[in-house]
Each structure stands twice: as C-alpha cells, then as structure tokens.
mmCIF file with all atom_site columns, C-alpha atoms in Angstrom:
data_model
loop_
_atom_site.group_PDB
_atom_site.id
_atom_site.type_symbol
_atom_site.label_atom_id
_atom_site.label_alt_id
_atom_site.label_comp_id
_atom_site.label_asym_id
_atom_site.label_entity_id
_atom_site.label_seq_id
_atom_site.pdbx_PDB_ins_code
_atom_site.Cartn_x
_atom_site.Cartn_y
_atom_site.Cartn_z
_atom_site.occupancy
_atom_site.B_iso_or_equiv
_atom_site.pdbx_formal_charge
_atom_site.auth_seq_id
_atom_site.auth_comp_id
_atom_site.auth_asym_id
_atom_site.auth_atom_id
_atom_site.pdbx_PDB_model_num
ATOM 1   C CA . UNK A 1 1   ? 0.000  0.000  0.000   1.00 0.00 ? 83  UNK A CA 1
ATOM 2   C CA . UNK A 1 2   ? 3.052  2.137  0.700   1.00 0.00 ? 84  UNK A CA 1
ATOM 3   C CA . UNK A 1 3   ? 4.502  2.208  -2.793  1.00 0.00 ? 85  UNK A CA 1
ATOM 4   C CA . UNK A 1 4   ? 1.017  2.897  -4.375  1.00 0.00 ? 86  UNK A CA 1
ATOM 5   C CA . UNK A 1 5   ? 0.522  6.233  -2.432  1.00 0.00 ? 87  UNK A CA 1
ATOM 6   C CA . UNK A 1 6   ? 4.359  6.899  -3.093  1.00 0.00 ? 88  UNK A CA 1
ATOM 7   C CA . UNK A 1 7   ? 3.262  6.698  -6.892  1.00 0.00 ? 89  UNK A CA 1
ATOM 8   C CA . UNK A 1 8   ? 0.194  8.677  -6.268  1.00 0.00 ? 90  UNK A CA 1
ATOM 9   C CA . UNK A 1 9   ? 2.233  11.181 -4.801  1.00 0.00 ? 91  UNK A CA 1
ATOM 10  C CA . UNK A 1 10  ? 4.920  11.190 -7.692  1.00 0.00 ? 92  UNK A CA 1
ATOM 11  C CA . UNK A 1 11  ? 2.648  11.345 -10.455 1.00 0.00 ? 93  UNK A CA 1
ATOM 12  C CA . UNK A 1 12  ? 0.486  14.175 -8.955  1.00 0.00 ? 94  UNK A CA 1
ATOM 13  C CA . UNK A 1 13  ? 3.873  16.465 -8.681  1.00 0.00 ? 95  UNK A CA 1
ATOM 14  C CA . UNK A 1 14  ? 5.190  15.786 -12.391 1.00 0.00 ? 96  UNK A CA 1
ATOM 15  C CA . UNK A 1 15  ? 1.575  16.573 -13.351 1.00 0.00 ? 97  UNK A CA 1
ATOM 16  C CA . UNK A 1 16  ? 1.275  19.735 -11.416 1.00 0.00 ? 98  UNK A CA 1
ATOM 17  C CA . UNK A 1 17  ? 4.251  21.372 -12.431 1.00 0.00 ? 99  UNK A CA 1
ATOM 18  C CA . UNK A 1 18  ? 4.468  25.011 -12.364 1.00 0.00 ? 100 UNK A CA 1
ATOM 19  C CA . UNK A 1 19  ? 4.968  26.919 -15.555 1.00 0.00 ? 101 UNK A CA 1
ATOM 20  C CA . UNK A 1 20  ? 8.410  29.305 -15.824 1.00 0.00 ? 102 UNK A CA 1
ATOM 21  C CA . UNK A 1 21  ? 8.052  32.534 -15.564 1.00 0.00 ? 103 UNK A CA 1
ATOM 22  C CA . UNK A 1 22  ? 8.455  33.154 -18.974 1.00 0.00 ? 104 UNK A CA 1
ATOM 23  C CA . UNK A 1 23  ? 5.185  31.300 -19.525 1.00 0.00 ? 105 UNK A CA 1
ATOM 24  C CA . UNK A 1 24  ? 3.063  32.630 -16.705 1.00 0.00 ? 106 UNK A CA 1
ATOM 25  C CA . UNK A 1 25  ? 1.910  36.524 -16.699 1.00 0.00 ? 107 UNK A CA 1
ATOM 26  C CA . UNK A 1 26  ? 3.524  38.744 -14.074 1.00 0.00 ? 108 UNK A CA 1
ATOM 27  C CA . UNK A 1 27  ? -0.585 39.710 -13.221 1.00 0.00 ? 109 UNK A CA 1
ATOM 28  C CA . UNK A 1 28  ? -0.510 35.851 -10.990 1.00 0.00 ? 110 UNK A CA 1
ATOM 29  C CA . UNK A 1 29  ? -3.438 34.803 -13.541 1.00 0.00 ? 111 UNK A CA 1
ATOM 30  C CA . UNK A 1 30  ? -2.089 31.520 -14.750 1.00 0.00 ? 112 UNK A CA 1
ATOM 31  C CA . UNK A 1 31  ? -2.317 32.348 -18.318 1.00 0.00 ? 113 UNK A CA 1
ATOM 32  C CA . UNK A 1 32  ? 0.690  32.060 -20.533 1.00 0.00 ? 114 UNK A CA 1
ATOM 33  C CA . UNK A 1 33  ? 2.303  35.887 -21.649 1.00 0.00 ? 115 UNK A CA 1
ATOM 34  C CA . UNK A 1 34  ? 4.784  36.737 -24.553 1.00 0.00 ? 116 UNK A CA 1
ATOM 35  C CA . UNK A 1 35  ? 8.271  37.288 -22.711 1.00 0.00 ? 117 UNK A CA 1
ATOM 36  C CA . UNK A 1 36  ? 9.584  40.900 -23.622 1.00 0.00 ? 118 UNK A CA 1
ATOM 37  C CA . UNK A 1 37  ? 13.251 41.349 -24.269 1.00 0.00 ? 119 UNK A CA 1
ATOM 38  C CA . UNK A 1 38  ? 15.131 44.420 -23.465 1.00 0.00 ? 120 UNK A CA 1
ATOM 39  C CA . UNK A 1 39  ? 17.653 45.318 -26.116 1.00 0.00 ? 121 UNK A CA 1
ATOM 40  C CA . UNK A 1 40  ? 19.348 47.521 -24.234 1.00 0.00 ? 122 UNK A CA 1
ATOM 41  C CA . UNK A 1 41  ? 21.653 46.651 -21.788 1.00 0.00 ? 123 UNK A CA 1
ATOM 42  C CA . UNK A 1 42  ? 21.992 47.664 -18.069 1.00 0.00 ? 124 UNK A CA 1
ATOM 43  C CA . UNK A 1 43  ? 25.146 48.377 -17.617 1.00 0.00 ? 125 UNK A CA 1
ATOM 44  C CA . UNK A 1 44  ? 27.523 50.105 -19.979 1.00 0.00 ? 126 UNK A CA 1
ATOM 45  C CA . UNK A 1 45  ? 31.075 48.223 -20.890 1.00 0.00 ? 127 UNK A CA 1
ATOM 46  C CA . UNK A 1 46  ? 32.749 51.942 -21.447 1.00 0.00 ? 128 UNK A CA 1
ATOM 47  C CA . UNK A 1 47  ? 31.893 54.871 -19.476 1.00 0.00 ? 129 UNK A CA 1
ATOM 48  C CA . UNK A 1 48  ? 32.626 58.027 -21.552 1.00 0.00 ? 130 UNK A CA 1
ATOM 49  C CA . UNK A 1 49  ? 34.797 60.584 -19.533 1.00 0.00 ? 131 UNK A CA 1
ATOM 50  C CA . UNK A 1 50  ? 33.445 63.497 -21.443 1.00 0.00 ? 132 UNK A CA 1
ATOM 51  C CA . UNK A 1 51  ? 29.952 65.312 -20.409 1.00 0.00 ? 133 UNK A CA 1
ATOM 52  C CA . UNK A 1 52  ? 26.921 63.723 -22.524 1.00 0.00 ? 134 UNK A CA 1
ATOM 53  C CA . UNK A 1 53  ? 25.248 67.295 -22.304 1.00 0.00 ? 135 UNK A CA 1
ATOM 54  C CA . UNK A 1 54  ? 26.729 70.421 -21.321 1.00 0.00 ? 136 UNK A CA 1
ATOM 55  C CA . UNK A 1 55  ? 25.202 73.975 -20.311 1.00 0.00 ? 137 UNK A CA 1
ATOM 56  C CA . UNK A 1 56  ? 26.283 77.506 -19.333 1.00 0.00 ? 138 UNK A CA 1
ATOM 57  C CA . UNK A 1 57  ? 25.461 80.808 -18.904 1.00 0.00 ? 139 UNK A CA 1
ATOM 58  C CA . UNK A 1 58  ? 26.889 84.224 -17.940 1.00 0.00 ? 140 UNK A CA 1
ATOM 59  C CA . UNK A 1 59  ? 26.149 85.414 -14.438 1.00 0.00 ? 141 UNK A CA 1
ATOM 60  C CA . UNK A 1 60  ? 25.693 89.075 -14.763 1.00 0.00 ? 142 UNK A CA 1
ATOM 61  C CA . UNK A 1 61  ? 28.173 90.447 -12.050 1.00 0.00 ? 143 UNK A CA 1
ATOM 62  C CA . UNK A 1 62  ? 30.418 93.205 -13.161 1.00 0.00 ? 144 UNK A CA 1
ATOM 63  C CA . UNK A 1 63  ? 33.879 92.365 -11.388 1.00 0.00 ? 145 UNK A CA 1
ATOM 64  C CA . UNK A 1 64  ? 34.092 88.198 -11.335 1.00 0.00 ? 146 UNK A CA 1
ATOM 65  C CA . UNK A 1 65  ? 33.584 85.795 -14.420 1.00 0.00 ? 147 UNK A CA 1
ATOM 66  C CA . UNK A 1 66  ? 30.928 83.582 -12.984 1.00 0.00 ? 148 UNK A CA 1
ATOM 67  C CA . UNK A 1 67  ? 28.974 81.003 -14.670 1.00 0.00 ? 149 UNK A CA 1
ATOM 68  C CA . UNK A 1 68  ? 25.538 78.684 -14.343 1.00 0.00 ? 150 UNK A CA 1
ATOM 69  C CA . UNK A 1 69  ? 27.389 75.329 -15.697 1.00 0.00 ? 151 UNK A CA 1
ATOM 70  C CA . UNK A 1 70  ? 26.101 72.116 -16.031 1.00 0.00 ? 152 UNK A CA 1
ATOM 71  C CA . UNK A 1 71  ? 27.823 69.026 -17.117 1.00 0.00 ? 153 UNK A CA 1
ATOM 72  C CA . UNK A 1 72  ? 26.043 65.394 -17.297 1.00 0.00 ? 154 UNK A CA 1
ATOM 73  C CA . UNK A 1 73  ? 28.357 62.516 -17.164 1.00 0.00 ? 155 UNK A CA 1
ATOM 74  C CA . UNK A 1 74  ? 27.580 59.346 -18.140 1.00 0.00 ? 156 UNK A CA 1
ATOM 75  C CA . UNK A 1 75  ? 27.693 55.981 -15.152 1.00 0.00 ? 157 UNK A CA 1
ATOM 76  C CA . UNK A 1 76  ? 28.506 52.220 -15.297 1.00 0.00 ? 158 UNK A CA 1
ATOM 77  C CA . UNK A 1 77  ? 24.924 52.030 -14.842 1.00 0.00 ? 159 UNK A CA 1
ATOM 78  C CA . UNK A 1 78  ? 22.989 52.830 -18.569 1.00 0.00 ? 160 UNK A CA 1
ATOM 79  C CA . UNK A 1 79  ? 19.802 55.030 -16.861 1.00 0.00 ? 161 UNK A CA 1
ATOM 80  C CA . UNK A 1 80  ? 22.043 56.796 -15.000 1.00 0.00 ? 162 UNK A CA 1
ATOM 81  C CA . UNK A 1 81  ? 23.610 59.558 -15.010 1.00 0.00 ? 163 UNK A CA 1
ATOM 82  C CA . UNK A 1 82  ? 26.125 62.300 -12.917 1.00 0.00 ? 164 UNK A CA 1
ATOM 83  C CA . UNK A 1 83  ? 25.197 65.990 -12.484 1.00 0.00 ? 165 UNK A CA 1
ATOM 84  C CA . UNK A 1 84  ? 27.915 68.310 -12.401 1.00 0.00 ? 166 UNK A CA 1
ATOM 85  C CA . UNK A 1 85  ? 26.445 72.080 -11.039 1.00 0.00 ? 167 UNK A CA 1
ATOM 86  C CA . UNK A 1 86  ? 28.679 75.197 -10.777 1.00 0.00 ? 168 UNK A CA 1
ATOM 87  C CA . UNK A 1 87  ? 27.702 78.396 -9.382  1.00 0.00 ? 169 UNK A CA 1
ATOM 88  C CA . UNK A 1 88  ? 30.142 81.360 -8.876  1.00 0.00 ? 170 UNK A CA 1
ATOM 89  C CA . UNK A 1 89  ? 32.031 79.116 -6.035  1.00 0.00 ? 171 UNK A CA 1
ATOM 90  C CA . UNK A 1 90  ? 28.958 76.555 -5.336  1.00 0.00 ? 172 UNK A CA 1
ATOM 91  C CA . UNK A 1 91  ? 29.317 73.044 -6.714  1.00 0.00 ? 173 UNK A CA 1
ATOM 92  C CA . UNK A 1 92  ? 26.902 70.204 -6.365  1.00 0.00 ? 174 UNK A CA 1
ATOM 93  C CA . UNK A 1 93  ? 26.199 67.195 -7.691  1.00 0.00 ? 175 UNK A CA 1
ATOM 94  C CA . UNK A 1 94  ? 22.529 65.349 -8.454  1.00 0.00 ? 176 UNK A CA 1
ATOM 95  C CA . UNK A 1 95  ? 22.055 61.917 -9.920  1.00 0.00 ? 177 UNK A CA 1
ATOM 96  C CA . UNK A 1 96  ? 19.686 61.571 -13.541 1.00 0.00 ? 178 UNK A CA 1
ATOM 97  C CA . UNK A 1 97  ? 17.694 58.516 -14.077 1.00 0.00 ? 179 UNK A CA 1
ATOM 98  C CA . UNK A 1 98  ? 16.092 58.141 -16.974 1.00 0.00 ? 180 UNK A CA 1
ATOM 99  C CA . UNK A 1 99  ? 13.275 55.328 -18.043 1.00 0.00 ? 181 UNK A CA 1
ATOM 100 C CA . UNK A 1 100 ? 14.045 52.578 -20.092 1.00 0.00 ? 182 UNK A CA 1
ATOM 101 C CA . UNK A 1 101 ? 12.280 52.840 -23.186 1.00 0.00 ? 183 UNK A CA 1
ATOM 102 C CA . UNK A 1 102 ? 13.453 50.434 -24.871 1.00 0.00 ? 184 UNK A CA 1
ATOM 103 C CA . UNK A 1 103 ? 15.878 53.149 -26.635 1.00 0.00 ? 185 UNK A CA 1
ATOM 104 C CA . UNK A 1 104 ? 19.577 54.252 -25.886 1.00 0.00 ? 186 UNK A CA 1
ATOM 105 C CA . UNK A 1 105 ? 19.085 57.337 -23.320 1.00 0.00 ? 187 UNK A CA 1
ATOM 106 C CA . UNK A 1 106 ? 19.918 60.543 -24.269 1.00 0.00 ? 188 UNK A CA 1
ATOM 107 C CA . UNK A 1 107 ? 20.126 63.590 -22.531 1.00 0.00 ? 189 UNK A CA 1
ATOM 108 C CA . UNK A 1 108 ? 19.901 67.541 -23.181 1.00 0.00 ? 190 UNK A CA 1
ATOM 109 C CA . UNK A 1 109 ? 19.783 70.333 -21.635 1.00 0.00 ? 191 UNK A CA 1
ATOM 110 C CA . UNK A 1 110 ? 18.369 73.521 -22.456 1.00 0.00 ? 192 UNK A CA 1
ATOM 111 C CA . UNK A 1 111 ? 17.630 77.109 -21.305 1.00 0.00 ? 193 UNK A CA 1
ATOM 112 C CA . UNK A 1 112 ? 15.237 77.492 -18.800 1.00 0.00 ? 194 UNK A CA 1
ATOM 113 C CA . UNK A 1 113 ? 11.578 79.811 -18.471 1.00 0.00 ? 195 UNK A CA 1
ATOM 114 C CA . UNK A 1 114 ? 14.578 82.771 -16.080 1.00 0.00 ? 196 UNK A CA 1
ATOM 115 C CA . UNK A 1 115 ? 17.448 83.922 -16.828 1.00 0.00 ? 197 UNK A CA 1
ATOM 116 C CA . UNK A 1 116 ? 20.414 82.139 -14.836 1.00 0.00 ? 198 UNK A CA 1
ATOM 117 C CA . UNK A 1 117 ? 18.231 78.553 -15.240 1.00 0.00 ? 199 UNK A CA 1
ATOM 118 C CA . UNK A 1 118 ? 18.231 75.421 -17.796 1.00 0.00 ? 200 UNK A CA 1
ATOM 119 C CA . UNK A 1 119 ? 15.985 72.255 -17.852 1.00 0.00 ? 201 UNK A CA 1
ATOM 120 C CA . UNK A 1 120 ? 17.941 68.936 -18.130 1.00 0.00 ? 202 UNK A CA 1
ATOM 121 C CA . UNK A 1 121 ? 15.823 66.272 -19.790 1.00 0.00 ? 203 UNK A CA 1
ATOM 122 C CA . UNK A 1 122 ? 15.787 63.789 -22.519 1.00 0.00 ? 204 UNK A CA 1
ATOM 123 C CA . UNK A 1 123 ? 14.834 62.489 -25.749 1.00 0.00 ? 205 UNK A CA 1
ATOM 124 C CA . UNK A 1 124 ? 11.588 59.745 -25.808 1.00 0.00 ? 206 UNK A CA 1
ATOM 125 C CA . UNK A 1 125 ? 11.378 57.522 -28.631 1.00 0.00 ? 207 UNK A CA 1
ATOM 126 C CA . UNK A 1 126 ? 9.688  60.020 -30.765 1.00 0.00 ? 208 UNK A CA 1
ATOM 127 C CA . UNK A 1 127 ? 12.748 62.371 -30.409 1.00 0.00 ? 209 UNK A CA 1
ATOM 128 C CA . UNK A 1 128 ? 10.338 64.892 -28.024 1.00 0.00 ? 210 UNK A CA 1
ATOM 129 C CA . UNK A 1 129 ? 12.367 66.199 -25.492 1.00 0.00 ? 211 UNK A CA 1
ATOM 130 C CA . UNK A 1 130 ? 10.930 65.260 -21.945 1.00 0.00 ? 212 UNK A CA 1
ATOM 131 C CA . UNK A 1 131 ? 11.607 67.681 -19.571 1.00 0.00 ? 213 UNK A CA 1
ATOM 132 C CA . UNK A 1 132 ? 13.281 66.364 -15.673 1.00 0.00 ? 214 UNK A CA 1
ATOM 133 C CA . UNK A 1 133 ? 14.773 68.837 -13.431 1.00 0.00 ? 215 UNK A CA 1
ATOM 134 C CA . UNK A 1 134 ? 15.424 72.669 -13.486 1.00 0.00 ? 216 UNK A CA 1
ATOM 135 C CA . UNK A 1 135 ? 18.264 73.838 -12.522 1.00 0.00 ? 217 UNK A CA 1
ATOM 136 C CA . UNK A 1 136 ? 17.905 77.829 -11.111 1.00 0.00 ? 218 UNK A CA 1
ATOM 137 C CA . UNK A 1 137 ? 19.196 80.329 -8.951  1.00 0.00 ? 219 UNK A CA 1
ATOM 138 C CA . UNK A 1 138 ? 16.806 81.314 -6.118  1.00 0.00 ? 220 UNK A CA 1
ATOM 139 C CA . UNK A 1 139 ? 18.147 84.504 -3.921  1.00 0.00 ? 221 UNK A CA 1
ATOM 140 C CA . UNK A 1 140 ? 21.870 83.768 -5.231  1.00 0.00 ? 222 UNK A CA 1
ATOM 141 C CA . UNK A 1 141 ? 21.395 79.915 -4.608  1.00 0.00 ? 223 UNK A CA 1
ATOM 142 C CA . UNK A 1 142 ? 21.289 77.172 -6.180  1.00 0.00 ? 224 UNK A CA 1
ATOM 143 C CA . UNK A 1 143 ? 18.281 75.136 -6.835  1.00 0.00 ? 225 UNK A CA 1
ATOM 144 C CA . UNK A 1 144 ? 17.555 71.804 -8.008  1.00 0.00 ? 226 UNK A CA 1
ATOM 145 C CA . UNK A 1 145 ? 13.980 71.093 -8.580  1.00 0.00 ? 227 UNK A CA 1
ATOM 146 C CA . UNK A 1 146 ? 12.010 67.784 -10.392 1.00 0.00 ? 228 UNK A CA 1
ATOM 147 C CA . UNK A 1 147 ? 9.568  69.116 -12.925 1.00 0.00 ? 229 UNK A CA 1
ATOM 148 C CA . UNK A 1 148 ? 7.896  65.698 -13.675 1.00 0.00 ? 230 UNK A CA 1
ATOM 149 C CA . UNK A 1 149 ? 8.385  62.378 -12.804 1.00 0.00 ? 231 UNK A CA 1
ATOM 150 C CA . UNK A 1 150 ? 8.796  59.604 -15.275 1.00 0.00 ? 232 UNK A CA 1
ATOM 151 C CA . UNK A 1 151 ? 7.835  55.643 -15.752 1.00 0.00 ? 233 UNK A CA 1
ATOM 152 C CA . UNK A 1 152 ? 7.265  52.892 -18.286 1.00 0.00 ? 234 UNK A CA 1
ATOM 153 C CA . UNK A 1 153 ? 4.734  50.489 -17.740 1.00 0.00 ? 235 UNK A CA 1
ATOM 154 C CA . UNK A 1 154 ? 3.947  46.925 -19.158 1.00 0.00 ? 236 UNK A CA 1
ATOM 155 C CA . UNK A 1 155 ? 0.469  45.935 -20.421 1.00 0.00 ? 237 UNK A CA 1
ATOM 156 C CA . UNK A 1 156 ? -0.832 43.001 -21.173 1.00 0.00 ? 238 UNK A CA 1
ATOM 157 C CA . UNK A 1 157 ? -3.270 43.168 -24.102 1.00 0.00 ? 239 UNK A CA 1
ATOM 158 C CA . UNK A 1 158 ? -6.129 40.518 -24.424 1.00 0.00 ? 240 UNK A CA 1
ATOM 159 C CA . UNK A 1 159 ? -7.117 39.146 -27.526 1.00 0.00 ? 241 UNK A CA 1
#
C-alpha cells in the first residue's frame, strides 16, 4: 500500500508542475504571456569621460567671471547619469535617471523659463524632449527642482 501512495504522490507532482516565468503573466493569472526582451543593456562596458550634455550661462556680475554650468556625465549604470552644477564658487552634484524605453538614453539640456536657469531632460522615442529637473538660482542659490516624474509600464493586451 506504501509504494502505491508513493506513486500517487509522484505522479500528482510531475503533473502539477508550475509553468516558468516566462510562460506565466507577471498579473498571478495563470495564463501564458509573450516574454519581452530588453535590447538595451543595463550596464555600460565603457563609461565616456566626457559630459553627454553640457550647459552655461553668464552670471551678470560686473567684477568676477561667474557662470551657471552644467555638465552630465555618463555611469557604469545605462539610466544613470552624474550631475555636475557650478555656481560662482557653489558646486553640487545630483544623480539623472532616466526610463528605459526600450531606446539608448539621451540627454539635453536647455535654457530654462529665467534667466540664470536650464531644464535637463531627454529624448523619448519620438525624439520629443521630456523635460526632468530645473536647474535655477533662487536669492543667489542654487536650486535643483524635479519638474515631472517619469515611468514605463507593461500591459498586457487581451485578444
């Protein structure tokens, strides 16, 4: 009797195997999804030592040279990126991460709504530039700001 429920057993687990999860949809219904495949990868295998996107701008002040730069540096990581902010004798630093959209990221920056500000962004699939963060001077400081926030979602369309 013991080797027939030991059977029972073993045929009931090789019959109730669970599907991969390259079968099974990430929504926990059971039914069987197309697998999408990122093309692009992760991480980068060269990190470029030059800015991606660059920006500056006179700072009206009559005895001193100052600037509004921006530099955006590339990161191991693909979606990120290093933000390089000068001010007369402020420096900071932010961090950029853009979606994956399936595309190669890339970033711009361009002048901003005031003078002594820019708007760093980047380019959807469409080429329409996205606007991220603006970059401005506030009472002689500097300020970094997010404009919008960005995401990609995955649907699953029914047939």
């Amino acid at each position: 009797m013991k080797h027939y429920s030991f059977l029972l057993l073993l045929a009931l687990l090789c019959c109730n195997k669970p599907k991969n999860d390259d079968e099974t949809a990430a929504t926990g219904s059971g039914e069987p999804a197309k697998a999408i495949n990122d093309t692009i990868p992760l991480t980068r295998e060269t990190v470029e030592n030059s800015p991606v996107a660059s920006y500056s701008e006179k700072i009206q002040d009559e005895l001193n040279d100052w600037r509004l730069a921006v530099d955006v540096y590339e990161t191991k990581q693909t979606f990120k990126f290093l933000m390089k902010i000068e001010y007369m004798v402020q420096e900071a630093e932010d961090t950029l991460t853009i979606p994956n959209f399936g595309i190669m990221p890339k970033v711009e920056i361009r002048k901003g709504p005031e003078k002594e500000s820019c708007i760093v962004g980047f380019l959807d699939k469409e080429g329409e530039f996205k606007e991220y963060k603006l970059i401005a001077l506030k009472e002689k400081q500097l300020k970094i700001s997010t404009l919008k926030y960005y995401g990609r979602a995955r649907y699953k369309v029914s047939k």
